[in-house]
Amino acid sequence: MSVTLILIIITVGISLYAFKNYDLLNRWIFQPYAVQRDNSWYRFLTSGFLHADFTHLFFNMFTLFFFGQAVEQTFGILFGPTTGILLYLLIYLGGIIVSDIPTFLKHRNDPSYRALGASGGVASVVFSSILFYPTQDICLYAILCIPGFILGVLYLMYSYFSAQRMAGNINHDAHFYGAVYGFVLSLVLVPQALANFFEQISNWRLF
């Protein structure tokens, strides 16, 4: 069984349990004010195993299933099974943690702000995949398919400007910084991937 599948099973189990257990939800959710007040730093990680509803959970886990396995296999091939798994976890779990740092700094004095979900880690994995396979199509709602490197640029722009406007109840900062973290860390771990990234793009044709 792949690590990706194990992460999905754990996340689904905890999220479903937390739907009805508000005590766990309140203790694990990412609340910057509570983190600062109680030193509950574990919330940076635990919040990534909680989701707002079934739709939120489905889309995050659906995305992780397809992109996570590709990234997990890539690191396994490059670094061997054990090191590859550890580096893959660094991408995913690290993405959950790192993507919440800007949110913590922005909302640490706001008692009402709360956030949850694995989106930062999922974005990290997706952008790691984009580094390794930039011309592979990413399909939105199984209808509109766009090469990863193009969708990646559009995604970063959308997340950045939405975060500036604080649009809706979505933590766009986590999406943006999770994506940047995943791409940059993967590049640091596999520097030769940059040349391959541009080579694949240069050989890509629209038609």
GROMACS .gro file of C-alpha atoms in nm:
model
  207
    1MET     CA    1   0.000   0.000   0.000
    2SER     CA    2   0.138   0.341  -0.097
    3VAL     CA    3   0.205   0.614   0.158
    4THR     CA    4  -0.035   0.835  -0.036
    5LEU     CA    5  -0.318   0.589   0.018
    6ILE     CA    6  -0.232   0.557   0.388
    7LEU     CA    7  -0.241   0.937   0.425
    8ILE     CA    8  -0.579   0.947   0.252
    9ILE     CA    9  -0.724   0.674   0.476
   10ILE     CA   10  -0.599   0.848   0.791
   11THR     CA   11  -0.726   1.189   0.676
   12VAL     CA   12  -1.067   1.058   0.576
   13GLY     CA   13  -1.103   0.871   0.905
   14ILE     CA   14  -1.008   1.170   1.121
   15SER     CA   15  -1.216   1.414   0.915
   16LEU     CA   16  -1.528   1.196   0.934
   17TYR     CA   17  -1.482   1.150   1.307
   18ALA     CA   18  -1.435   1.525   1.359
   19PHE     CA   19  -1.758   1.601   1.168
   20LYS     CA   20  -1.943   1.476   1.477
   21ASN     CA   21  -1.682   1.535   1.746
   22TYR     CA   22  -1.662   1.910   1.798
   23ASP     CA   23  -1.423   1.876   2.089
   24LEU     CA   24  -1.160   1.721   1.861
   25LEU     CA   25  -1.238   1.976   1.591
   26ASN     CA   26  -1.190   2.268   1.828
   27ARG     CA   27  -0.867   2.125   1.971
   28TRP     CA   28  -0.711   2.044   1.632
   29ILE     CA   29  -0.834   2.324   1.406
   30PHE     CA   30  -0.585   2.593   1.304
   31GLN     CA   31  -0.662   2.897   1.518
   32PRO     CA   32  -0.364   3.136   1.519
   33TYR     CA   33  -0.489   3.321   1.827
   34ALA     CA   34  -0.511   2.996   2.026
   35VAL     CA   35  -0.170   2.887   1.901
   36GLN     CA   36  -0.017   3.209   2.032
   37ARG     CA   37  -0.216   3.201   2.356
   38ASP     CA   38  -0.175   2.833   2.446
   39ASN     CA   39   0.141   2.742   2.254
   40SER     CA   40  -0.067   2.478   2.075
   41TRP     CA   41   0.177   2.461   1.784
   42TYR     CA   42   0.057   2.112   1.695
   43ARG     CA   43  -0.242   2.281   1.525
   44PHE     CA   44  -0.014   2.365   1.230
   45LEU     CA   45  -0.015   1.993   1.149
   46THR     CA   46  -0.338   1.855   1.297
   47SER     CA   47  -0.556   2.104   1.109
   48GLY     CA   48  -0.442   1.938   0.787
   49PHE     CA   49  -0.632   1.622   0.883
   50LEU     CA   50  -0.963   1.807   0.929
   51HIS     CA   51  -1.207   1.925   0.663
   52ALA     CA   52  -1.511   2.149   0.657
   53ASP     CA   53  -1.746   1.908   0.478
   54PHE     CA   54  -1.763   1.608   0.244
   55THR     CA   55  -1.700   1.818  -0.068
   56HIS     CA   56  -1.388   1.979   0.081
   57LEU     CA   57  -1.260   1.639   0.188
   58PHE     CA   58  -1.338   1.470  -0.145
   59PHE     CA   59  -1.164   1.724  -0.367
   60ASN     CA   60  -0.851   1.738  -0.152
   61MET     CA   61  -0.820   1.359  -0.129
   62PHE     CA   62  -0.912   1.306  -0.495
   63THR     CA   63  -0.633   1.545  -0.597
   64LEU     CA   64  -0.386   1.392  -0.352
   65PHE     CA   65  -0.461   1.042  -0.483
   66PHE     CA   66  -0.363   1.122  -0.842
   67PHE     CA   67  -0.075   1.363  -0.790
   68GLY     CA   68   0.057   1.214  -0.466
   69GLN     CA   69   0.122   0.872  -0.613
   70ALA     CA   70   0.318   1.021  -0.904
   71VAL     CA   71   0.535   1.230  -0.672
   72GLU     CA   72   0.579   0.943  -0.427
   73GLN     CA   73   0.696   0.712  -0.706
   74THR     CA   74   0.928   0.979  -0.846
   75PHE     CA   75   1.106   1.029  -0.515
   76GLY     CA   76   1.120   0.654  -0.464
   77ILE     CA   77   1.296   0.610  -0.798
   78LEU     CA   78   1.537   0.898  -0.738
   79PHE     CA   79   1.626   0.832  -0.373
   80GLY     CA   80   1.524   0.474  -0.298
   81PRO     CA   81   1.215   0.354  -0.111
   82THR     CA   82   1.295   0.468   0.245
   83THR     CA   83   1.451   0.808   0.173
   84GLY     CA   84   1.199   0.865  -0.103
   85ILE     CA   85   0.908   0.816   0.138
   86LEU     CA   86   1.062   1.050   0.396
   87LEU     CA   87   1.116   1.321   0.135
   88TYR     CA   88   0.764   1.276   0.004
   89LEU     CA   89   0.628   1.321   0.357
   90LEU     CA   90   0.844   1.632   0.388
   91ILE     CA   91   0.674   1.769   0.078
   92TYR     CA   92   0.320   1.689   0.195
   93LEU     CA   93   0.329   1.734   0.573
   94GLY     CA   94   0.579   2.017   0.541
   95GLY     CA   95   0.343   2.184   0.295
   96ILE     CA   96   0.060   2.171   0.548
   97ILE     CA   97   0.278   2.332   0.816
   98VAL     CA   98   0.469   2.589   0.610
   99SER     CA   99   0.162   2.708   0.420
  100ASP     CA  100   0.000   2.814   0.749
  101ILE     CA  101   0.289   3.031   0.868
  102PRO     CA  102   0.179   3.345   0.675
  103THR     CA  103  -0.177   3.287   0.799
  104PHE     CA  104  -0.051   3.266   1.157
  105LEU     CA  105   0.140   3.592   1.122
  106LYS     CA  106  -0.161   3.765   0.966
  107HIS     CA  107  -0.429   3.641   1.206
  108ARG     CA  108  -0.252   3.568   1.535
  109ASN     CA  109  -0.436   3.855   1.708
  110ASP     CA  110  -0.777   3.765   1.563
  111PRO     CA  111  -0.969   3.536   1.806
  112SER     CA  112  -1.239   3.460   1.548
  113TYR     CA  113  -1.015   3.328   1.269
  114ARG     CA  114  -1.007   2.952   1.215
  115ALA     CA  115  -0.887   2.739   0.922
  116LEU     CA  116  -0.864   2.371   0.840
  117GLY     CA  117  -0.790   2.134   0.555
  118ALA     CA  118  -0.503   1.967   0.372
  119SER     CA  119  -0.502   2.219   0.087
  120GLY     CA  120  -0.155   2.352   0.163
  121GLY     CA  121  -0.005   2.003   0.155
  122VAL     CA  122  -0.204   1.904  -0.152
  123ALA     CA  123  -0.093   2.219  -0.336
  124SER     CA  124   0.265   2.136  -0.238
  125VAL     CA  125   0.235   1.788  -0.391
  126VAL     CA  126   0.065   1.918  -0.707
  127PHE     CA  127   0.341   2.172  -0.770
  128SER     CA  128   0.609   1.914  -0.701
  129SER     CA  129   0.443   1.709  -0.975
  130ILE     CA  130   0.438   2.013  -1.204
  131LEU     CA  131   0.814   2.050  -1.163
  132PHE     CA  132   0.874   1.689  -1.270
  133TYR     CA  133   0.596   1.664  -1.531
  134PRO     CA  134   0.518   2.021  -1.646
  135THR     CA  135   0.342   1.933  -1.971
  136GLN     CA  136   0.114   1.668  -1.823
  137ASP     CA  137  -0.247   1.784  -1.844
  138ILE     CA  138  -0.436   1.874  -1.530
  139CYS     CA  139  -0.810   1.847  -1.584
  140LEU     CA  140  -1.055   2.076  -1.407
  141TYR     CA  141  -1.381   1.898  -1.331
  142ALA     CA  142  -1.279   1.634  -1.590
  143ILE     CA  143  -1.367   1.878  -1.870
  144LEU     CA  144  -1.104   2.149  -1.918
  145CYS     CA  145  -0.752   2.003  -1.942
  146ILE     CA  146  -0.452   2.236  -1.924
  147PRO     CA  147  -0.078   2.156  -1.910
  148GLY     CA  148   0.051   2.175  -1.555
  149PHE     CA  149   0.298   2.457  -1.612
  150ILE     CA  150   0.025   2.683  -1.753
  151LEU     CA  151  -0.231   2.595  -1.488
  152GLY     CA  152   0.037   2.642  -1.223
  153VAL     CA  153   0.098   3.003  -1.324
  154LEU     CA  154  -0.276   3.075  -1.336
  155TYR     CA  155  -0.325   2.908  -0.997
  156LEU     CA  156  -0.052   3.113  -0.832
  157MET     CA  157  -0.189   3.436  -0.976
  158TYR     CA  158  -0.542   3.353  -0.868
  159SER     CA  159  -0.436   3.249  -0.516
  160TYR     CA  160  -0.215   3.555  -0.468
  161PHE     CA  161  -0.469   3.815  -0.576
  162SER     CA  162  -0.754   3.637  -0.397
  163ALA     CA  163  -0.548   3.642  -0.078
  164GLN     CA  164  -0.491   4.016  -0.117
  165ARG     CA  165  -0.867   4.070  -0.151
  166MET     CA  166  -0.938   3.810   0.121
  167ALA     CA  167  -1.199   3.662  -0.114
  168GLY     CA  168  -1.451   3.423   0.041
  169ASN     CA  169  -1.381   3.186   0.328
  170ILE     CA  170  -1.095   3.005   0.153
  171ASN     CA  171  -0.741   3.033   0.288
  172HIS     CA  172  -0.581   3.139  -0.040
  173ASP     CA  173  -0.253   3.214   0.141
  174ALA     CA  174  -0.219   2.845   0.227
  175HIS     CA  175  -0.279   2.749  -0.135
  176PHE     CA  176  -0.020   2.997  -0.263
  177TYR     CA  177   0.255   2.926  -0.012
  178GLY     CA  178   0.194   2.551  -0.018
  179ALA     CA  179   0.239   2.553  -0.395
  180VAL     CA  180   0.557   2.761  -0.377
  181TYR     CA  181   0.696   2.542  -0.099
  182GLY     CA  182   0.635   2.220  -0.293
  183PHE     CA  183   0.793   2.348  -0.612
  184VAL     CA  184   1.097   2.508  -0.445
  185LEU     CA  185   1.171   2.221  -0.206
  186SER     CA  186   1.145   1.967  -0.487
  187LEU     CA  187   1.387   2.178  -0.689
  188VAL     CA  188   1.630   2.196  -0.397
  189LEU     CA  189   1.611   1.819  -0.354
  190VAL     CA  190   1.639   1.748  -0.727
  191PRO     CA  191   1.829   2.041  -0.887
  192GLN     CA  192   1.857   1.863  -1.221
  193ALA     CA  193   1.479   1.874  -1.250
  194LEU     CA  194   1.496   2.241  -1.353
  195ALA     CA  195   1.674   2.166  -1.682
  196ASN     CA  196   1.429   1.885  -1.749
  197PHE     CA  197   1.139   2.118  -1.664
  198PHE     CA  198   1.238   2.372  -1.928
  199GLU     CA  199   1.328   2.102  -2.179
  200GLN     CA  200   0.981   1.949  -2.154
  201ILE     CA  201   0.819   2.291  -2.192
  202SER     CA  202   1.034   2.377  -2.492
  203ASN     CA  203   0.925   2.054  -2.663
  204TRP     CA  204   0.557   2.106  -2.581
  205ARG     CA  205   0.322   2.187  -2.864
  206LEU     CA  206  -0.034   2.317  -2.833
  207PHE     CA  207  -0.150   2.109  -3.130
   0.00000   0.00000   0.00000
